[in-house]
mmCIF file of C-alpha atoms in Angstrom:
data_model
loop_
_atom_site.group_PDB
_atom_site.id
_atom_site.type_symbol
_atom_site.label_atom_id
_atom_site.label_comp_id
_atom_site.label_asym_id
_atom_site.label_seq_id
_atom_site.Cartn_x
_atom_site.Cartn_y
_atom_site.Cartn_z
ATOM 1 C CA UNK A 1 13.885 -26.855 -10.264
ATOM 2 C CA UNK A 2 13.341 -26.971 -6.549
ATOM 3 C CA UNK A 3 11.305 -24.016 -5.191
ATOM 4 C CA UNK A 4 13.900 -23.338 -2.489
ATOM 5 C CA UNK A 5 16.648 -23.140 -5.084
ATOM 6 C CA UNK A 6 14.573 -20.821 -7.302
ATOM 7 C CA UNK A 7 13.808 -18.557 -4.333
ATOM 8 C CA UNK A 8 17.505 -18.436 -3.422
ATOM 9 C CA UNK A 9 18.361 -17.508 -7.012
ATOM 10 C CA UNK A 10 15.819 -14.674 -6.948
ATOM 11 C CA UNK A 11 17.202 -13.407 -3.642
ATOM 12 C CA UNK A 12 20.710 -13.491 -5.123
ATOM 13 C CA UNK A 13 19.607 -11.486 -8.171
ATOM 14 C CA UNK A 14 18.124 -8.838 -5.919
ATOM 15 C CA UNK A 15 21.189 -8.728 -3.680
ATOM 16 C CA UNK A 16 23.573 -8.448 -6.608
ATOM 17 C CA UNK A 17 21.794 -5.364 -7.882
ATOM 18 C CA UNK A 18 21.293 -6.971 -11.275
ATOM 19 C CA UNK A 19 18.847 -4.390 -12.635
ATOM 20 C CA UNK A 20 18.882 -6.043 -16.051
ATOM 21 C CA UNK A 21 17.295 -9.084 -14.384
ATOM 22 C CA UNK A 22 14.006 -7.234 -13.704
ATOM 23 C CA UNK A 23 12.428 -8.540 -16.914
ATOM 24 C CA UNK A 24 13.288 -12.108 -15.815
ATOM 25 C CA UNK A 25 12.033 -11.582 -12.268
ATOM 26 C CA UNK A 26 8.609 -10.054 -13.085
ATOM 27 C CA UNK A 27 7.138 -13.311 -14.507
ATOM 28 C CA UNK A 28 8.014 -15.014 -11.196
ATOM 29 C CA UNK A 29 5.414 -12.776 -9.511
ATOM 30 C CA UNK A 30 2.818 -15.082 -11.095
ATOM 31 C CA UNK A 31 4.456 -18.362 -10.042
ATOM 32 C CA UNK A 32 2.194 -20.993 -8.471
ATOM 33 C CA UNK A 33 4.415 -21.224 -5.366
ATOM 34 C CA UNK A 34 3.830 -18.425 -2.807
ATOM 35 C CA UNK A 35 7.465 -18.606 -1.707
ATOM 36 C CA UNK A 36 8.607 -17.833 -5.250
ATOM 37 C CA UNK A 37 6.229 -14.884 -5.498
ATOM 38 C CA UNK A 38 7.587 -13.552 -2.190
ATOM 39 C CA UNK A 39 11.196 -14.005 -3.318
ATOM 40 C CA UNK A 40 10.450 -12.207 -6.595
ATOM 41 C CA UNK A 41 8.955 -9.276 -4.665
ATOM 42 C CA UNK A 42 11.995 -9.163 -2.365
ATOM 43 C CA UNK A 43 14.316 -9.087 -5.383
ATOM 44 C CA UNK A 44 12.369 -6.274 -7.057
ATOM 45 C CA UNK A 45 12.301 -4.396 -3.760
ATOM 46 C CA UNK A 46 16.081 -4.571 -3.444
ATOM 47 C CA UNK A 47 16.456 -3.476 -7.061
ATOM 48 C CA UNK A 48 14.032 -0.586 -6.509
ATOM 49 C CA UNK A 49 12.444 -1.611 -9.790
ATOM 50 C CA UNK A 50 10.115 1.338 -10.440
ATOM 51 C CA UNK A 51 9.075 -0.166 -13.765
ATOM 52 C CA UNK A 52 7.657 -3.171 -11.899
ATOM 53 C CA UNK A 53 5.533 -1.182 -9.412
ATOM 54 C CA UNK A 54 2.240 -2.041 -11.109
ATOM 55 C CA UNK A 55 3.234 -5.718 -11.387
ATOM 56 C CA UNK A 56 3.844 -5.757 -7.632
ATOM 57 C CA UNK A 57 0.549 -3.909 -7.064
ATOM 58 C CA UNK A 58 -1.245 -6.882 -8.606
ATOM 59 C CA UNK A 59 0.032 -8.992 -5.687
ATOM 60 C CA UNK A 60 -1.991 -6.879 -3.259
ATOM 61 C CA UNK A 61 -4.796 -9.256 -4.336
ATOM 62 C CA UNK A 62 -2.733 -12.431 -3.836
ATOM 63 C CA UNK A 63 -4.560 -15.241 -1.990
ATOM 64 C CA UNK A 64 -1.639 -15.559 0.462
ATOM 65 C CA UNK A 65 -1.557 -12.829 3.123
ATOM 66 C CA UNK A 66 2.248 -13.059 3.461
ATOM 67 C CA UNK A 67 2.651 -12.334 -0.262
ATOM 68 C CA UNK A 68 0.269 -9.365 0.037
ATOM 69 C CA UNK A 69 2.236 -8.012 3.000
ATOM 70 C CA UNK A 70 5.540 -8.450 1.166
ATOM 71 C CA UNK A 71 4.110 -6.577 -1.847
ATOM 72 C CA UNK A 72 2.828 -3.703 0.313
ATOM 73 C CA UNK A 73 6.205 -3.324 1.991
ATOM 74 C CA UNK A 74 8.025 -3.459 -1.326
ATOM 75 C CA UNK A 75 5.922 -0.694 -2.842
ATOM 76 C CA UNK A 76 7.188 1.651 -0.144
ATOM 77 C CA UNK A 77 10.793 1.102 -1.201
ATOM 78 C CA UNK A 78 10.397 0.663 -4.947
ATOM 79 C CA UNK A 79 9.625 4.236 -5.840
ATOM 80 C CA UNK A 80 5.864 3.845 -5.888
ATOM 81 C CA UNK A 81 5.513 7.547 -5.085
ATOM 82 C CA UNK A 82 6.585 8.258 -8.641
ATOM 83 C CA UNK A 83 3.612 6.154 -9.743
ATOM 84 C CA UNK A 84 1.213 7.371 -7.016
ATOM 85 C CA UNK A 85 -1.649 8.136 -9.406
ATOM 86 C CA UNK A 86 -1.406 4.670 -10.971
ATOM 87 C CA UNK A 87 -1.198 2.905 -7.599
ATOM 88 C CA UNK A 88 -4.144 4.864 -6.167
ATOM 89 C CA UNK A 89 -6.213 4.166 -9.301
ATOM 90 C CA UNK A 90 -5.390 0.452 -9.057
ATOM 91 C CA UNK A 91 -6.440 0.316 -5.400
ATOM 92 C CA UNK A 92 -9.684 2.149 -6.156
ATOM 93 C CA UNK A 93 -10.755 -0.004 -9.103
ATOM 94 C CA UNK A 94 -9.643 -3.457 -7.947
ATOM 95 C CA UNK A 95 -12.043 -5.436 -5.826
ATOM 96 C CA UNK A 96 -10.499 -7.948 -3.493
ATOM 97 C CA UNK A 97 -7.602 -5.809 -2.258
ATOM 98 C CA UNK A 98 -7.262 -6.149 1.510
ATOM 99 C CA UNK A 99 -8.409 -2.729 2.796
ATOM 100 C CA UNK A 100 -5.877 -2.702 5.660
ATOM 101 C CA UNK A 101 -3.040 -3.311 3.229
ATOM 102 C CA UNK A 102 -4.436 -0.736 0.794
ATOM 103 C CA UNK A 103 -4.503 1.780 3.626
ATOM 104 C CA UNK A 104 -0.816 1.205 4.413
ATOM 105 C CA UNK A 105 0.138 1.543 0.751
ATOM 106 C CA UNK A 106 -1.877 4.757 0.387
ATOM 107 C CA UNK A 107 -0.364 6.245 3.537
ATOM 108 C CA UNK A 108 3.131 5.417 2.280
ATOM 109 C CA UNK A 109 2.448 7.174 -1.019
ATOM 110 C CA UNK A 110 2.069 10.500 0.804
ATOM 111 C CA UNK A 111 0.394 11.788 -2.319
ATOM 112 C CA UNK A 112 -2.696 13.857 -3.019
ATOM 113 C CA UNK A 113 -3.740 11.156 -5.494
ATOM 114 C CA UNK A 114 -4.417 8.937 -2.481
ATOM 115 C CA UNK A 115 -6.871 11.382 -0.879
ATOM 116 C CA UNK A 116 -10.119 10.276 -2.607
ATOM 117 C CA UNK A 117 -9.636 6.645 -1.620
ATOM 118 C CA UNK A 118 -8.583 7.615 1.914
ATOM 119 C CA UNK A 119 -11.787 9.634 2.236
ATOM 120 C CA UNK A 120 -13.704 6.550 1.095
ATOM 121 C CA UNK A 121 -11.887 4.409 3.686
ATOM 122 C CA UNK A 122 -12.986 6.802 6.455
ATOM 123 C CA UNK A 123 -16.419 5.203 5.982
ATOM 124 C CA UNK A 124 -15.114 1.599 6.290
ATOM 125 C CA UNK A 125 -16.810 -0.839 8.693
ATOM 126 C CA UNK A 126 -13.538 -1.427 10.542
ATOM 127 C CA UNK A 127 -12.678 1.123 13.235
ATOM 128 C CA UNK A 128 -8.959 0.533 12.745
ATOM 129 C CA UNK A 129 -9.295 1.237 9.001
ATOM 130 C CA UNK A 130 -11.303 4.406 9.705
ATOM 131 C CA UNK A 131 -8.711 5.606 12.222
ATOM 132 C CA UNK A 132 -5.809 4.805 9.896
ATOM 133 C CA UNK A 133 -7.504 6.547 6.970
ATOM 134 C CA UNK A 134 -7.960 9.683 9.054
ATOM 135 C CA UNK A 135 -4.304 9.688 10.099
ATOM 136 C CA UNK A 136 -3.122 9.040 6.539
ATOM 137 C CA UNK A 137 -5.340 11.773 5.126
ATOM 138 C CA UNK A 138 -3.747 14.303 7.466
ATOM 139 C CA UNK A 139 -0.316 13.131 6.293
ATOM 140 C CA UNK A 140 -1.134 13.639 2.602
ATOM 141 C CA UNK A 141 -2.356 17.177 3.352
ATOM 142 C CA UNK A 142 -5.191 17.052 0.888
ATOM 143 C CA UNK A 143 -8.569 17.978 2.295
ATOM 144 C CA UNK A 144 -11.069 15.570 3.735
ATOM 145 C CA UNK A 145 -11.978 17.843 6.634
ATOM 146 C CA UNK A 146 -15.722 17.306 6.205
ATOM 147 C CA UNK A 147 -15.376 13.505 6.160
ATOM 148 C CA UNK A 148 -13.101 13.647 9.201
ATOM 149 C CA UNK A 149 -15.492 15.951 11.071
ATOM 150 C CA UNK A 150 -18.283 13.386 10.678
ATOM 151 C CA UNK A 151 -16.132 10.904 12.599
ATOM 152 C CA UNK A 152 -16.246 13.104 15.719
ATOM 153 C CA UNK A 153 -19.493 11.178 16.385
ATOM 154 C CA UNK A 154 -18.056 7.756 15.509
ATOM 155 C CA UNK A 155 -19.077 4.793 17.675
ATOM 156 C CA UNK A 156 -15.394 4.058 18.363
ATOM 157 C CA UNK A 157 -13.540 6.277 20.866
ATOM 158 C CA UNK A 158 -10.177 5.872 19.121
ATOM 159 C CA UNK A 159 -11.694 7.019 15.820
ATOM 160 C CA UNK A 160 -13.280 10.043 17.537
ATOM 161 C CA UNK A 161 -9.919 10.909 19.082
ATOM 162 C CA UNK A 162 -8.108 10.508 15.754
ATOM 163 C CA UNK A 163 -10.678 12.756 14.087
ATOM 164 C CA UNK A 164 -10.296 15.434 16.755
ATOM 165 C CA UNK A 165 -6.488 15.333 16.537
ATOM 166 C CA UNK A 166 -6.654 15.446 12.746
ATOM 167 C CA UNK A 167 -8.907 18.492 12.703
ATOM 168 C CA UNK A 168 -6.638 20.303 15.153
ATOM 169 C CA UNK A 169 -3.594 19.467 13.021
ATOM 170 C CA UNK A 170 -5.362 20.592 9.860
ATOM 171 C CA UNK A 171 -6.427 23.836 11.511
ATOM 172 C CA UNK A 172 -2.893 24.493 12.779
ATOM 173 C CA UNK A 173 -1.518 24.067 9.258
ATOM 174 C CA UNK A 174 -3.935 26.619 7.880
ATOM 175 C CA UNK A 175 -2.730 29.308 10.266
#
């Protein structure tokens, strides 16, 4: 069938709240057409299909940026926090996951399981990734003070500022 028609059908399944359709939607995450993969993610997002979290995680490596973005946004709403350890482990072991998208997913998890990878991202080549990792690490409230302190001498002013703010926030929490 026509890709537009298939995408509309997936959107309808998600809108109808047809939770029993999850097993029929998951295979569409591997469809050749990016629009179908996006529609499948949207449907699973609306259904809050926790059982499909790891299937959606796999799309964080999709060749199409729009599909990756849709997957990252869906994880926030699908109950990925209940699978935080699995999601963090996936992001750590899988090469080819867009680091900016991984950062957003990790920050959304708000879980201590995300801390080791956030600490790793503090060393990323991208200043925006380093800054985001610092901010996310403060949000998960799980250490990283030493790694953050090293960024007080970062070449990027925004990263230095984020590190200083993070250390102040961490210190305030301890008192």
